[in-house]
Coordinates of C-alpha atoms and ligand atoms in Angstrom, one line a residue:
M1 CA -3.9 28.3 -23.4
S2 CA -6.6 28.1 -20.7
D3 CA -8.4 25.0 -19.8
D4 CA -10.8 23.2 -22.3
L5 CA -13.9 24.6 -20.7
N6 CA -12.8 27.9 -22.1
F7 CA -12.0 26.6 -25.5
Y8 CA -14.7 27.3 -28.2
D9 CA -15.1 26.6 -31.9
T10 CA -16.5 30.2 -32.1
V11 CA -16.7 33.2 -29.9
I12 CA -19.3 35.7 -31.1
I13 CA -18.8 39.2 -30.0
G14 CA -22.2 41.0 -29.8
G15 CA -25.6 39.5 -28.9
G16 CA -28.0 41.6 -31.0
P17 CA -29.9 40.0 -33.9
A18 CA -26.7 39.3 -35.9
G19 CA -24.8 37.6 -33.2
I20 CA -27.8 35.5 -32.1
S21 CA -28.6 34.4 -35.6
A22 CA -25.0 33.2 -36.2
A23 CA -25.1 31.4 -32.9
M24 CA -28.5 29.6 -33.7
H25 CA -26.9 28.0 -36.8
L26 CA -23.8 27.0 -35.1
V27 CA -25.3 25.5 -32.0
F28 CA -27.7 23.5 -34.2
H29 CA -24.6 21.9 -35.9
H30 CA -23.2 21.1 -32.4
R31 CA -20.6 23.7 -32.4
K32 CA -19.2 24.8 -29.0
I33 CA -19.8 28.6 -29.0
I34 CA -20.5 31.5 -26.6
I35 CA -21.9 34.9 -27.2
V36 CA -20.2 37.8 -25.3
D37 CA -22.5 40.8 -25.2
R38 CA -22.4 44.0 -23.1
Q39 CA -26.1 44.7 -24.0
T40 CA -26.1 48.0 -25.8
S41 CA -27.9 46.8 -28.9
P42 CA -30.5 49.5 -29.8
M43 CA -33.1 46.7 -29.4
N44 CA -32.5 46.7 -25.8
F45 CA -33.8 50.2 -25.5
Y46 CA -36.0 51.5 -28.3
T47 CA -39.7 51.3 -27.9
N48 CA -40.9 52.0 -31.4
P49 CA -42.9 49.1 -32.9
V50 CA -41.0 47.4 -35.6
R51 CA -43.0 47.3 -38.8
N52 CA -40.5 45.9 -41.4
Y53 CA -39.5 42.5 -39.9
L54 CA -41.7 39.5 -40.6
G55 CA -43.2 37.0 -38.2
V56 CA -43.3 39.1 -35.0
R57 CA -46.7 40.6 -34.9
P58 CA -48.5 41.2 -32.6
L59 CA -45.2 41.3 -30.7
A60 CA -43.7 44.4 -32.3
A61 CA -41.4 46.3 -30.0
G62 CA -37.7 46.0 -30.7
V63 CA -37.1 45.1 -27.0
G64 CA -39.7 42.3 -27.1
I65 CA -38.2 40.9 -30.3
L66 CA -34.7 40.8 -28.9
R67 CA -35.8 39.2 -25.6
K68 CA -37.5 36.4 -27.6
M69 CA -34.4 35.9 -29.8
R70 CA -32.3 35.7 -26.7
N71 CA -34.5 33.2 -24.9
E72 CA -34.5 31.0 -28.0
V73 CA -30.7 31.0 -28.2
K74 CA -30.4 30.3 -24.4
E75 CA -32.9 27.5 -24.7
S76 CA -30.8 26.0 -27.5
G77 CA -27.9 25.7 -25.0
V78 CA -25.9 28.7 -25.9
T79 CA -24.2 30.7 -23.1
V80 CA -24.7 34.4 -23.4
A81 CA -22.2 36.1 -21.2
V82 CA -23.0 39.6 -20.2
Q83 CA -19.5 40.9 -20.6
N84 CA -17.3 43.3 -22.4
V85 CA -14.7 42.1 -24.8
V86 CA -11.7 44.4 -24.1
D87 CA -8.9 42.7 -26.1
I88 CA -8.2 40.0 -28.7
Q89 CA -4.9 38.3 -29.4
G90 CA -3.6 35.4 -31.4
E91 CA -4.7 34.0 -34.8
F92 CA -6.5 31.2 -36.4
P93 CA -6.9 28.5 -34.9
E94 CA -6.1 30.0 -31.4
F95 CA -7.5 33.4 -30.8
E96 CA -7.6 34.7 -27.2
V97 CA -10.6 36.8 -26.4
H98 CA -10.2 38.9 -23.2
V99 CA -13.4 39.7 -21.4
E100 CA -14.4 41.8 -18.4
P101 CA -17.6 41.9 -16.4
V102 CA -19.8 44.8 -17.3
A103 CA -20.5 45.7 -13.7
G104 CA -18.7 44.9 -10.4
E105 CA -15.1 43.8 -9.9
K106 CA -13.0 44.0 -13.0
R107 CA -11.4 40.7 -13.5
N108 CA -10.2 39.6 -16.9
T109 CA -11.1 36.1 -18.3
I110 CA -9.6 34.7 -21.4
L111 CA -11.7 32.7 -23.9
N112 CA -9.9 30.7 -26.5
A113 CA -11.5 30.2 -30.0
K114 CA -10.8 28.8 -33.3
T115 CA -12.9 31.3 -35.1
L116 CA -14.5 34.7 -34.3
V117 CA -17.6 36.6 -35.3
F118 CA -17.8 40.4 -35.0
A119 CA -21.5 41.3 -34.6
T120 CA -20.7 44.4 -32.6
G121 CA -23.0 46.8 -34.4
V122 CA -22.6 50.6 -34.5
A123 CA -22.5 53.3 -31.8
R124 CA -25.2 55.9 -32.7
K125 CA -24.5 59.4 -31.6
H126 CA -27.5 61.3 -30.4
P127 CA -27.9 65.2 -30.7
L128 CA -26.5 67.1 -27.7
V129 CA -28.9 69.0 -25.4
N130 CA -27.0 71.6 -23.4
G131 CA -23.8 69.9 -24.5
D132 CA -24.8 66.5 -23.2
W133 CA -26.0 63.6 -25.3
R134 CA -27.8 62.2 -22.3
G135 CA -30.2 65.1 -22.5
W136 CA -31.7 63.6 -25.7
L137 CA -32.1 60.1 -24.3
P138 CA -35.7 60.5 -23.0
F139 CA -36.8 61.2 -26.5
A140 CA -34.5 58.7 -28.4
G141 CA -36.5 56.3 -30.5
K142 CA -39.8 57.0 -28.8
D143 CA -42.8 56.4 -31.0
N144 CA -44.4 59.7 -32.2
I145 CA -41.5 61.8 -30.7
S146 CA -38.2 61.1 -32.4
Y147 CA -37.5 58.8 -35.3
Y148 CA -34.1 57.6 -36.4
C149 CA -34.2 55.3 -39.4
P150 CA -35.8 56.7 -42.7
D151 CA -35.9 53.2 -44.1
C152 CA -37.8 51.7 -41.1
E153 CA -39.7 54.8 -40.0
G154 CA -39.9 57.4 -42.7
P155 CA -43.6 56.6 -43.8
L156 CA -44.7 57.2 -40.2
T157 CA -44.3 60.9 -40.9
F158 CA -47.1 60.9 -43.4
G159 CA -48.9 64.3 -43.4
K160 CA -46.8 65.7 -40.5
D161 CA -44.5 68.6 -39.9
V162 CA -41.1 67.2 -39.3
L163 CA -37.9 68.8 -37.9
V164 CA -34.8 66.8 -38.9
V165 CA -32.4 67.3 -36.1
N166 CA -28.9 66.8 -37.4
A167 CA -26.2 65.2 -35.2
G168 CA -23.9 64.2 -38.1
S169 CA -22.9 65.7 -41.4
V170 CA -24.8 67.9 -43.8
N171 CA -25.1 64.8 -46.1
S172 CA -26.8 62.7 -43.4
A173 CA -29.3 65.6 -42.8
L174 CA -30.1 65.8 -46.5
H175 CA -30.3 62.1 -46.9
V176 CA -32.8 61.9 -44.1
A177 CA -34.8 64.9 -45.3
R178 CA -35.0 63.6 -48.8
Q179 CA -36.2 60.2 -47.7
I180 CA -39.0 61.5 -45.7
R181 CA -40.1 64.3 -48.1
P182 CA -42.5 62.0 -50.1
F183 CA -44.5 61.5 -46.8
A184 CA -44.2 64.5 -44.5
R185 CA -46.2 67.7 -45.0
R186 CA -43.3 69.9 -44.1
V187 CA -39.6 69.0 -43.6
R188 CA -37.1 71.5 -42.1
I189 CA -33.5 70.8 -41.1
F190 CA -32.0 71.9 -37.8
M191 CA -28.1 71.8 -37.9
T192 CA -26.8 71.5 -34.4
D193 CA -23.6 73.7 -34.1
D194 CA -22.2 71.1 -31.7
A195 CA -22.7 68.1 -34.1
Y196 CA -20.1 65.3 -34.1
S197 CA -19.2 66.3 -37.6
P198 CA -18.1 70.0 -37.7
F199 CA -20.4 72.5 -39.6
L200 CA -18.1 73.7 -42.4
A201 CA -18.6 77.0 -44.3
Q202 CA -19.4 75.2 -47.6
Y203 CA -22.3 73.3 -45.9
R204 CA -24.2 76.6 -45.8
E205 CA -24.1 76.9 -49.5
I206 CA -25.2 73.4 -49.9
L207 CA -28.1 73.9 -47.5
E208 CA -29.1 77.2 -49.2
E209 CA -29.2 75.5 -52.6
S210 CA -31.2 72.5 -51.2
E211 CA -35.1 72.4 -51.4
F212 CA -35.3 72.6 -47.5
E213 CA -35.8 75.4 -45.0
W214 CA -33.0 75.2 -42.5
S215 CA -31.5 76.8 -39.4
N216 CA -28.8 76.1 -37.0
G217 CA -28.0 76.5 -33.3
V218 CA -27.5 74.8 -30.1
I219 CA -30.3 72.9 -28.3
E220 CA -31.0 74.0 -24.9
K221 CA -34.3 72.2 -24.2
V222 CA -36.7 69.8 -25.8
I223 CA -40.4 70.1 -24.8
V224 CA -42.8 67.3 -25.7
Q225 CA -46.3 68.5 -25.1
E226 CA -48.3 65.9 -27.1
P227 CA -46.3 63.1 -28.8
G228 CA -46.9 63.2 -32.5
E229 CA -48.7 66.5 -32.5
H230 CA -46.9 69.2 -30.7
Q231 CA -43.3 69.4 -29.6
Q232 CA -40.7 72.1 -29.4
L233 CA -37.0 72.4 -29.6
V234 CA -35.7 75.5 -27.8
T235 CA -32.2 76.9 -28.8
T236 CA -29.7 78.7 -26.5
R237 CA -30.6 81.8 -28.7
G238 CA -34.2 81.5 -27.5
E239 CA -35.7 80.3 -30.7
I240 CA -38.5 77.9 -30.5
L241 CA -38.9 75.4 -33.4
Q242 CA -42.3 73.6 -33.3
C243 CA -43.1 70.4 -35.1
N244 CA -45.1 67.1 -34.9
H245 CA -42.1 64.8 -35.0
F246 CA -38.3 65.1 -34.7
F247 CA -36.2 62.9 -37.1
V248 CA -32.6 62.5 -36.0
A249 CA -29.9 62.5 -38.7
L250 CA -27.3 60.6 -36.7
I251 CA -23.8 59.6 -37.0
A252 CA -23.0 55.9 -36.7
V253 CA -19.6 54.7 -35.7
P254 CA -19.0 51.0 -36.4
R255 CA -17.6 49.1 -33.4
S256 CA -14.6 47.7 -35.3
E257 CA -11.6 48.8 -33.3
L258 CA -10.9 45.3 -31.9
A259 CA -11.1 43.8 -35.4
V260 CA -8.7 46.4 -36.6
K261 CA -6.3 45.4 -33.9
I262 CA -6.1 41.8 -35.2
G263 CA -5.6 43.1 -38.8
V264 CA -9.1 43.0 -40.2
E265 CA -9.6 45.4 -43.1
V266 CA -12.2 48.2 -42.7
D267 CA -13.5 50.8 -45.1
K268 CA -13.0 54.5 -44.7
R269 CA -16.0 54.8 -42.3
G270 CA -14.7 51.9 -40.2
N271 CA -17.1 49.3 -41.4
I272 CA -15.6 45.8 -41.6
I273 CA -15.0 44.7 -45.2
T274 CA -16.1 41.2 -45.9
D275 CA -16.8 39.0 -48.9
H276 CA -20.5 38.3 -49.6
R277 CA -20.4 35.5 -47.1
G278 CA -19.3 37.7 -44.3
K279 CA -15.7 36.4 -44.3
T280 CA -13.2 39.2 -43.4
S281 CA -9.5 39.7 -44.5
V282 CA -8.2 37.7 -41.6
E283 CA -8.5 33.8 -41.6
G284 CA -11.0 32.5 -39.1
V285 CA -12.7 35.9 -38.6
W286 CA -16.2 36.8 -39.8
A287 CA -18.4 39.8 -39.4
A288 CA -22.2 40.2 -39.5
G289 CA -24.9 42.8 -39.0
D290 CA -24.6 46.6 -38.8
V291 CA -20.8 46.6 -38.4
R292 CA -20.6 45.6 -42.1
P293 CA -21.3 48.3 -44.7
I294 CA -24.9 47.2 -45.1
T295 CA -28.4 48.8 -44.5
Q296 CA -28.9 48.8 -40.8
S297 CA -32.0 46.6 -40.2
I298 CA -33.0 43.6 -38.1
A299 CA -33.6 41.5 -41.3
M300 CA -30.1 42.3 -42.7
A301 CA -28.5 41.5 -39.3
V302 CA -30.3 38.2 -39.0
G303 CA -29.6 37.3 -42.6
T304 CA -25.9 38.1 -42.6
G305 CA -25.5 36.4 -39.1
N306 CA -27.1 33.2 -40.5
Y307 CA -24.8 33.3 -43.5
A308 CA -21.8 33.8 -41.3
G309 CA -22.9 30.8 -39.1
I310 CA -23.3 28.6 -42.2
M311 CA -19.9 29.5 -43.6
I312 CA -18.0 29.1 -40.3
N313 CA -19.4 25.6 -39.8
Q314 CA -18.4 24.6 -43.3
F315 CA -15.0 26.2 -42.7
L316 CA -14.5 24.2 -39.6
L317 CA -15.4 20.9 -41.4
Q318 CA -12.5 21.4 -43.7
Ligands
FAD1 C1 -34.0 54.0 -32.7 C2 -33.8 52.8 -33.7 C3 -34.9 52.2 -34.3 C4 -34.7 51.2 -35.2 N1 -35.8 50.7 -35.8 C5 -35.7 49.6 -36.6 C6 -36.8 49.0 -37.2 O1 -37.9 49.5 -37.0 N2 -36.6 47.9 -38.0 C7 -35.4 47.4 -38.3 O2 -35.2 46.5 -39.1 N3 -34.3 48.0 -37.7 C8 -34.4 49.1 -36.8 N4 -33.3 49.6 -36.4 C9 -31.9 49.0 -36.6 C10 -31.7 47.7 -35.9 O3 -31.9 47.8 -34.6 C11 -30.2 47.3 -36.2 O4 -30.0 47.2 -37.5 C12 -29.9 45.9 -35.5 O5 -30.1 46.0 -34.1 C13 -28.5 45.5 -35.8 O6 -28.2 44.3 -35.2 P1 -26.6 43.9 -34.9 O7 -26.7 42.6 -34.2 O8 -25.8 44.1 -36.0 O9 -26.1 45.0 -33.9 P2 -26.6 45.5 -32.5 O10 -28.1 45.3 -32.3 O11 -26.2 46.9 -32.3 O12 -25.9 44.6 -31.5 C14 -24.5 44.6 -31.2 C15 -24.2 44.2 -29.8 O13 -22.8 44.0 -29.7 C16 -22.5 44.3 -28.4 N5 -21.1 44.7 -28.4 C17 -20.4 45.6 -29.1 N6 -19.1 45.7 -28.8 C18 -18.9 44.8 -27.8 C19 -17.8 44.4 -27.0 N7 -16.5 44.9 -27.2 N8 -18.0 43.4 -26.1 C20 -19.2 42.9 -25.8 N9 -20.3 43.2 -26.6 C21 -20.1 44.2 -27.5 C22 -23.3 45.6 -28.1 O14 -23.4 45.8 -26.8 C23 -24.6 45.2 -28.7 O15 -25.5 44.6 -27.8 C24 -33.4 50.7 -35.5 C25 -32.3 51.2 -34.8 C26 -32.5 52.3 -33.9 C27 -31.3 52.9 -33.2

């Protein structure tokens, strides 16, 4: 075991809204905790105003909300280490969490903890442009250009012509299209041939029978002439699809591989299975936020993080 300085009641892996929320409760109850976060929460990047989380107006951009949460947790005395958790070993009450700096010299440090929280979120796969996901990044989550979450953003397509750009399965494309149909003037689906989930022959039939116009191909270029009014997706076959907004039907991969390594049960998608309090199948290990099989939203992340924090504190009292 390393020295006492590196011994924590709880190591929280992930510093998005779920991890921060768990930390706020635990530090309030004088628990010695640390958040380890490599800072790839979508809230670090996306610039769309958030309309479905209370108490933040007029501050509304995801990045502003996360910054405020992060400042509050730091002011409460919690260390937020900008590092990557690369391995976990041991079991309750002596987990070993191996961390590496995100940048610079790679030097492993070991943090010891009685309990763990996985608040690691999901990795969202963007559509490929010319075979490269980075080609989509300039448009990802930009207000009036491309939306991602039908629950949070669907109504913003009211009266608009929307192209659902599929990066996942036919089911995710149809799910998104059906969620925005009550609002949008026109909804078409564009199936990318290089999606992360392969386009199977039977999908063609499903799409033909659906209520939506659809086409498929490979994206060569995206042209945004006037956000929210006029944008174009150009395929390698030279087709030009024009619309007011793109809506990405994405694939989300839960970041649960380290949890699986220590024996935590996951469902068939890889989401961490918990009881309603956030307790996993492994003693001393909790999960909160998007990594659980729940609706991906800031409110759910904060709520499940808070519940995990409360339960861990009670567990440690026993
Ligand atoms: C474009 C877009 C728009 C959205 N709009 C809205 C909206 O309007 N309203 C709304 O409610 N929700 C919205 N969401 C969803 C919302 O952002 C998520 O539900 C929320 O961020 C989930 O919080 P989380 O803490 O569970 O996970 P995340 O925010 O994903 O945080 C997880 C953190 O864990 C870190 N991490 C993972 N693995 C490791 C590791 N091994 N070591 C160290 N750190 C690690 C990651 O770097 C990341 O910072 C949107 C999402 C996207 C992508």
